Short mmCIF file of C-alpha atoms and ligand atoms in Angstrom, two decimals:
data_model
loop_
_atom_site.label_atom_id
_atom_site.label_comp_id
_atom_site.label_asym_id
_atom_site.label_seq_id
_atom_site.Cartn_x
_atom_site.Cartn_y
_atom_site.Cartn_z
CA MET A 24 -0.02 -0.46 0.26
CA SER A 25 1.35 3.60 -0.96
CA ILE A 26 1.84 5.66 1.43
CA VAL A 27 -0.78 9.18 1.07
CA ILE A 28 -0.35 12.75 2.04
CA ALA A 29 -3.62 14.82 2.15
CA VAL A 30 -2.85 18.35 1.71
CA ASP A 31 -6.20 20.76 1.42
CA GLY A 32 -6.63 24.67 1.75
CA PRO A 33 -8.39 27.50 -0.13
CA ALA A 34 -6.26 29.16 -2.91
CA ALA A 35 -3.12 30.76 -2.21
CA SER A 36 -2.55 29.40 1.00
CA GLY A 37 0.87 27.82 0.08
CA LYS A 38 -0.74 24.42 -0.26
CA GLY A 39 0.64 23.42 -3.73
CA THR A 40 4.04 25.45 -2.64
CA LEU A 41 4.06 22.43 0.61
CA ALA A 42 2.30 19.71 -1.22
CA ARG A 43 5.28 20.02 -4.28
CA ARG A 44 8.13 20.12 -1.90
CA LEU A 45 7.17 16.55 0.40
CA ALA A 46 6.75 14.92 -2.94
CA ALA A 47 9.88 15.94 -3.67
CA GLU A 48 11.67 15.26 -0.83
CA LEU A 49 9.68 11.61 -0.29
CA GLY A 50 10.28 10.91 -4.03
CA TYR A 51 6.16 10.32 -3.89
CA ALA A 52 4.00 11.66 -7.32
CA TYR A 53 2.11 14.18 -6.70
CA LEU A 54 -1.29 15.58 -7.65
CA ASP A 55 -2.78 19.17 -8.19
CA THR A 56 -6.56 18.21 -8.06
CA GLY A 57 -7.50 21.35 -8.69
CA LEU A 58 -6.13 20.84 -12.10
CA LEU A 59 -8.59 18.25 -13.11
CA TYR A 60 -11.22 20.85 -12.14
CA ARG A 61 -9.59 23.73 -13.80
CA ALA A 62 -9.75 21.21 -17.09
CA VAL A 63 -13.63 20.87 -16.85
CA GLY A 64 -13.74 24.43 -16.80
CA VAL A 65 -11.79 24.65 -19.64
CA GLU A 66 -13.43 22.42 -21.27
CA ILE A 67 -17.15 23.69 -21.02
CA LEU A 68 -15.61 27.41 -21.60
CA ARG A 69 -14.51 26.20 -25.13
CA VAL A 70 -17.61 24.14 -26.49
CA ALA A 71 -18.99 27.23 -25.19
CA ALA A 72 -21.90 25.86 -23.25
CA ASP A 73 -22.76 27.15 -20.18
CA PRO A 74 -20.72 26.21 -16.54
CA ALA A 75 -23.69 25.51 -14.54
CA ASP A 76 -24.96 23.11 -16.48
CA GLU A 77 -24.40 19.88 -14.48
CA ALA A 78 -24.74 17.06 -17.43
CA ILE A 79 -22.00 18.42 -20.11
CA ALA A 80 -19.77 19.96 -17.00
CA ALA A 81 -20.25 15.99 -15.54
CA ASP A 82 -19.83 14.02 -19.29
CA ILE A 83 -16.52 15.71 -19.96
CA ALA A 84 -14.73 14.68 -16.16
CA ARG A 85 -16.16 11.08 -17.51
CA GLU A 86 -13.82 11.44 -20.05
CA PHE A 87 -10.52 12.23 -18.01
CA CYS A 88 -7.67 10.04 -17.77
CA ILE A 89 -5.22 11.53 -15.39
CA SER A 90 -2.25 9.86 -17.75
CA GLU A 91 -3.58 11.76 -20.56
CA MET A 92 -4.12 15.26 -19.91
CA ASN A 93 -1.88 18.45 -20.24
CA PHE A 94 -1.32 19.52 -17.10
CA ALA A 95 1.12 22.17 -18.50
CA ASP A 96 -1.53 23.64 -20.60
CA PRO A 97 -0.84 27.47 -19.21
CA ALA A 98 -4.95 27.93 -19.76
CA LEU A 99 -5.61 25.83 -16.36
CA ARG A 100 -3.60 28.03 -14.73
CA ASN A 101 -5.17 31.32 -15.23
CA GLU A 102 -8.06 32.96 -13.11
CA THR A 103 -10.49 32.52 -15.29
CA SER A 104 -10.11 29.04 -15.41
CA GLY A 105 -10.35 28.93 -11.03
CA HIS A 106 -13.32 30.77 -11.58
CA VAL A 107 -15.05 28.11 -13.80
CA ALA A 108 -13.61 25.43 -11.47
CA ALA A 109 -15.26 26.39 -8.49
CA VAL A 110 -19.03 26.75 -10.45
CA VAL A 111 -17.99 23.08 -11.64
CA ALA A 112 -17.25 22.07 -8.82
CA THR A 113 -19.86 22.61 -6.84
CA HIS A 114 -21.81 19.45 -9.23
CA ALA A 115 -22.63 16.46 -7.50
CA ASN A 116 -22.12 14.13 -10.80
CA VAL A 117 -19.06 16.43 -11.79
CA ARG A 118 -17.17 15.73 -8.55
CA ALA A 119 -18.83 11.67 -8.68
CA ALA A 120 -17.08 11.19 -11.78
CA LEU A 121 -13.99 12.72 -10.52
CA VAL A 122 -13.62 10.72 -7.42
CA GLY A 123 -12.54 7.03 -8.73
CA LEU A 124 -9.36 8.45 -10.74
CA GLN A 125 -7.95 10.43 -7.78
CA ARG A 126 -8.03 7.91 -5.28
CA GLU A 127 -6.48 5.28 -7.77
CA PHE A 128 -3.83 7.74 -8.15
CA ALA A 129 -3.13 7.49 -4.54
CA ARG A 130 -3.67 3.91 -4.17
CA ASN A 131 -1.05 3.16 -7.20
CA PRO A 132 0.94 6.13 -7.38
CA PRO A 133 2.30 6.68 -11.32
CA GLY A 134 6.24 5.80 -11.97
CA SER A 135 5.61 2.88 -8.97
CA ALA A 136 6.59 5.46 -6.18
CA PRO A 137 6.00 4.35 -2.71
CA GLY A 138 3.91 6.96 -1.99
CA ALA A 139 1.78 10.22 -3.41
CA VAL A 140 0.99 13.60 -2.05
CA LEU A 141 -2.30 14.75 -3.01
CA ASP A 142 -3.77 18.76 -2.58
CA GLY A 143 -7.05 20.11 -3.27
CA ARG A 144 -9.98 20.99 -1.09
CA ASP A 145 -11.35 17.74 0.23
CA ILE A 146 -8.76 15.31 -0.08
CA GLY A 147 -8.84 14.60 3.81
CA THR A 148 -12.24 14.41 3.91
CA ILE A 149 -14.16 12.86 1.47
CA ILE A 150 -11.13 11.77 -1.51
CA CYS A 151 -8.74 9.38 1.31
CA PRO A 152 -10.70 10.03 4.42
CA GLY A 153 -7.64 7.09 5.29
CA ALA A 154 -4.74 9.29 4.41
CA ASP A 155 -1.36 8.36 6.11
CA TYR A 156 -0.71 12.61 7.13
CA LYS A 157 -3.54 15.51 6.67
CA PHE A 158 -2.66 18.71 6.57
CA PHE A 159 -5.09 21.68 6.35
CA VAL A 160 -2.88 24.75 4.93
CA ASP A 161 -5.04 28.38 5.32
CA ALA A 162 -3.55 32.24 5.84
CA ALA A 163 -5.81 35.68 6.79
CA ILE A 164 -7.63 36.24 3.04
CA GLU A 165 -5.60 39.81 2.75
CA VAL A 166 -2.18 37.77 2.66
CA ARG A 167 -3.66 35.29 0.58
CA ALA A 168 -4.58 38.11 -2.06
CA GLY A 169 -1.68 39.33 -2.06
CA ARG A 170 0.31 36.54 -3.21
CA ARG A 171 -2.04 36.08 -5.43
CA ALA A 172 -2.06 39.68 -7.02
CA LYS A 173 1.70 39.39 -6.85
CA GLU A 174 1.74 36.40 -8.74
CA LEU A 175 -0.52 37.19 -11.95
CA ARG A 176 1.54 40.76 -11.42
CA GLU A 177 4.77 38.83 -12.09
CA LYS A 178 2.99 36.89 -15.20
CA GLY A 179 2.06 40.03 -16.53
CA ASP A 180 -1.28 40.59 -15.72
CA PRO A 181 -1.65 43.63 -14.30
CA SER A 182 -3.77 42.59 -11.57
CA ILE A 183 -4.95 44.90 -9.14
CA TYR A 184 -5.49 43.64 -5.79
CA SER A 185 -8.64 44.61 -4.50
CA ARG A 186 -10.43 42.57 -7.32
CA VAL A 187 -8.20 39.76 -6.56
CA LEU A 188 -9.46 39.99 -3.02
CA HIS A 189 -13.34 40.29 -3.99
CA ASP A 190 -12.61 37.37 -6.19
CA MET A 191 -10.80 35.34 -3.98
CA LYS A 192 -13.72 36.32 -1.22
CA GLU A 193 -16.07 35.16 -3.56
CA ARG A 194 -14.55 31.64 -4.25
CA ASP A 195 -13.69 30.79 -1.10
CA LEU A 196 -17.77 31.47 -0.09
CA ARG A 197 -18.26 28.60 -2.82
CA ASP A 198 -16.23 26.39 -1.96
CA ARG A 199 -16.64 26.74 2.07
CA THR A 200 -20.56 26.44 1.76
CA ARG A 201 -21.24 24.24 -1.03
CA LYS A 202 -23.22 21.18 -0.08
CA ILE A 203 -20.91 18.70 -1.89
CA ALA A 204 -17.25 17.98 -0.43
CA PRO A 205 -16.93 21.73 1.00
CA LEU A 206 -13.41 23.31 2.15
CA ALA A 207 -12.90 22.10 5.47
CA PRO A 208 -10.03 20.43 7.93
CA ALA A 209 -10.45 17.03 8.15
CA ALA A 210 -10.85 16.28 12.20
CA ASP A 211 -7.31 14.82 12.21
CA ALA A 212 -6.12 17.03 10.04
CA SER A 213 -2.97 19.28 11.27
CA VAL A 214 -3.65 22.78 9.97
CA ILE A 215 -0.63 25.15 9.13
CA ASP A 216 -1.80 28.78 9.05
CA THR A 217 1.20 30.57 6.45
CA THR A 218 -0.26 34.01 7.71
CA ASN A 219 3.00 34.72 9.01
CA LEU A 220 4.93 31.46 7.97
CA SER A 221 7.47 31.69 5.08
CA ALA A 222 7.51 28.29 2.83
CA ASP A 223 10.60 26.76 3.73
CA ALA A 224 9.46 27.13 7.85
CA ALA A 225 6.07 25.27 6.50
CA PHE A 226 7.56 22.66 5.28
CA ALA A 227 9.90 22.24 7.93
CA LEU A 228 6.59 22.31 10.07
CA ALA A 229 5.16 19.59 7.70
CA MET A 230 8.11 17.73 7.69
CA SER A 231 8.82 17.22 11.50
CA LEU A 232 5.08 16.24 12.24
CA ILE A 233 5.05 13.53 9.24
CA LYS A 234 8.30 12.29 11.17
O1 C5P B 317 -6.76 24.56 -6.06
P1 C5P B 317 -7.18 25.22 -7.22
O2 C5P B 317 -7.42 26.85 -6.90
O3 C5P B 317 -6.64 24.66 -8.49
O4 C5P B 317 -9.09 24.79 -7.27
C1 C5P B 317 -9.57 25.27 -8.26
C2 C5P B 317 -11.31 25.41 -8.00
O5 C5P B 317 -11.08 23.61 -8.01
C3 C5P B 317 -10.83 25.69 -6.35
O6 C5P B 317 -11.66 26.85 -6.19
C4 C5P B 317 -12.24 24.61 -5.73
O7 C5P B 317 -13.65 24.94 -6.06
C5 C5P B 317 -12.24 23.35 -6.70
N1 C5P B 317 -11.55 22.15 -6.32
C6 C5P B 317 -12.27 21.49 -5.61
N2 C5P B 317 -12.21 20.04 -5.48
C7 C5P B 317 -10.86 20.06 -5.16
C8 C5P B 317 -9.20 21.21 -5.62
C9 C5P B 317 -9.82 22.32 -5.99
O8 C5P B 317 -13.74 21.57 -5.45
N3 C5P B 317 -10.08 18.59 -4.81
#
């Protein structure tokens, strides 16, 4: 059985950075599950369908095969796909279509890796409730919006902090209050607050909890 590490948290909390570093340090496979929801969003926009259309979104999700997906597609990383992802992620049938792939990745990590690190919103609660280690990474929303605005500016997007903060509040609310698999720490998760913690310090803390 592979060792599974679940890393959940809201946008720009530092969960992706932490999850990638844990995977690199331990030699585990890494899956950014947000990209699955983003890919559904990108595809639904490409076929000019309405993200609120659950049946179409679920049909798209059912076609996915992790090994064939192009996670390097820049369209998966922009603000539009993040926003549409949060809409399609509220559909029960989309989530149901994506559960199997994620569990399979955790059970049988690619490349015969001895373990898997999955980051997302519901890994410790729904996808892998039996994960060996669970982290919930959080930070004050103003700090998260500041990080995201900086990241976007570095990519050449002249983003305004107030707009990013507004969008992030909306997405957080959607993720935390949706009926299915809302964003919440698992009861047995270690919470890491990165409001005043560097990426190095968060990594060191997580590693000390694992050891
Ligand atoms: O993590 P990321 O910002 O890429 O996720 C985009 C959106 O996908 C989130 O706001 C959330 O609505 C959804 N998501 C989810 N469950 C996951 C990962 C992402 O609902 N495990």
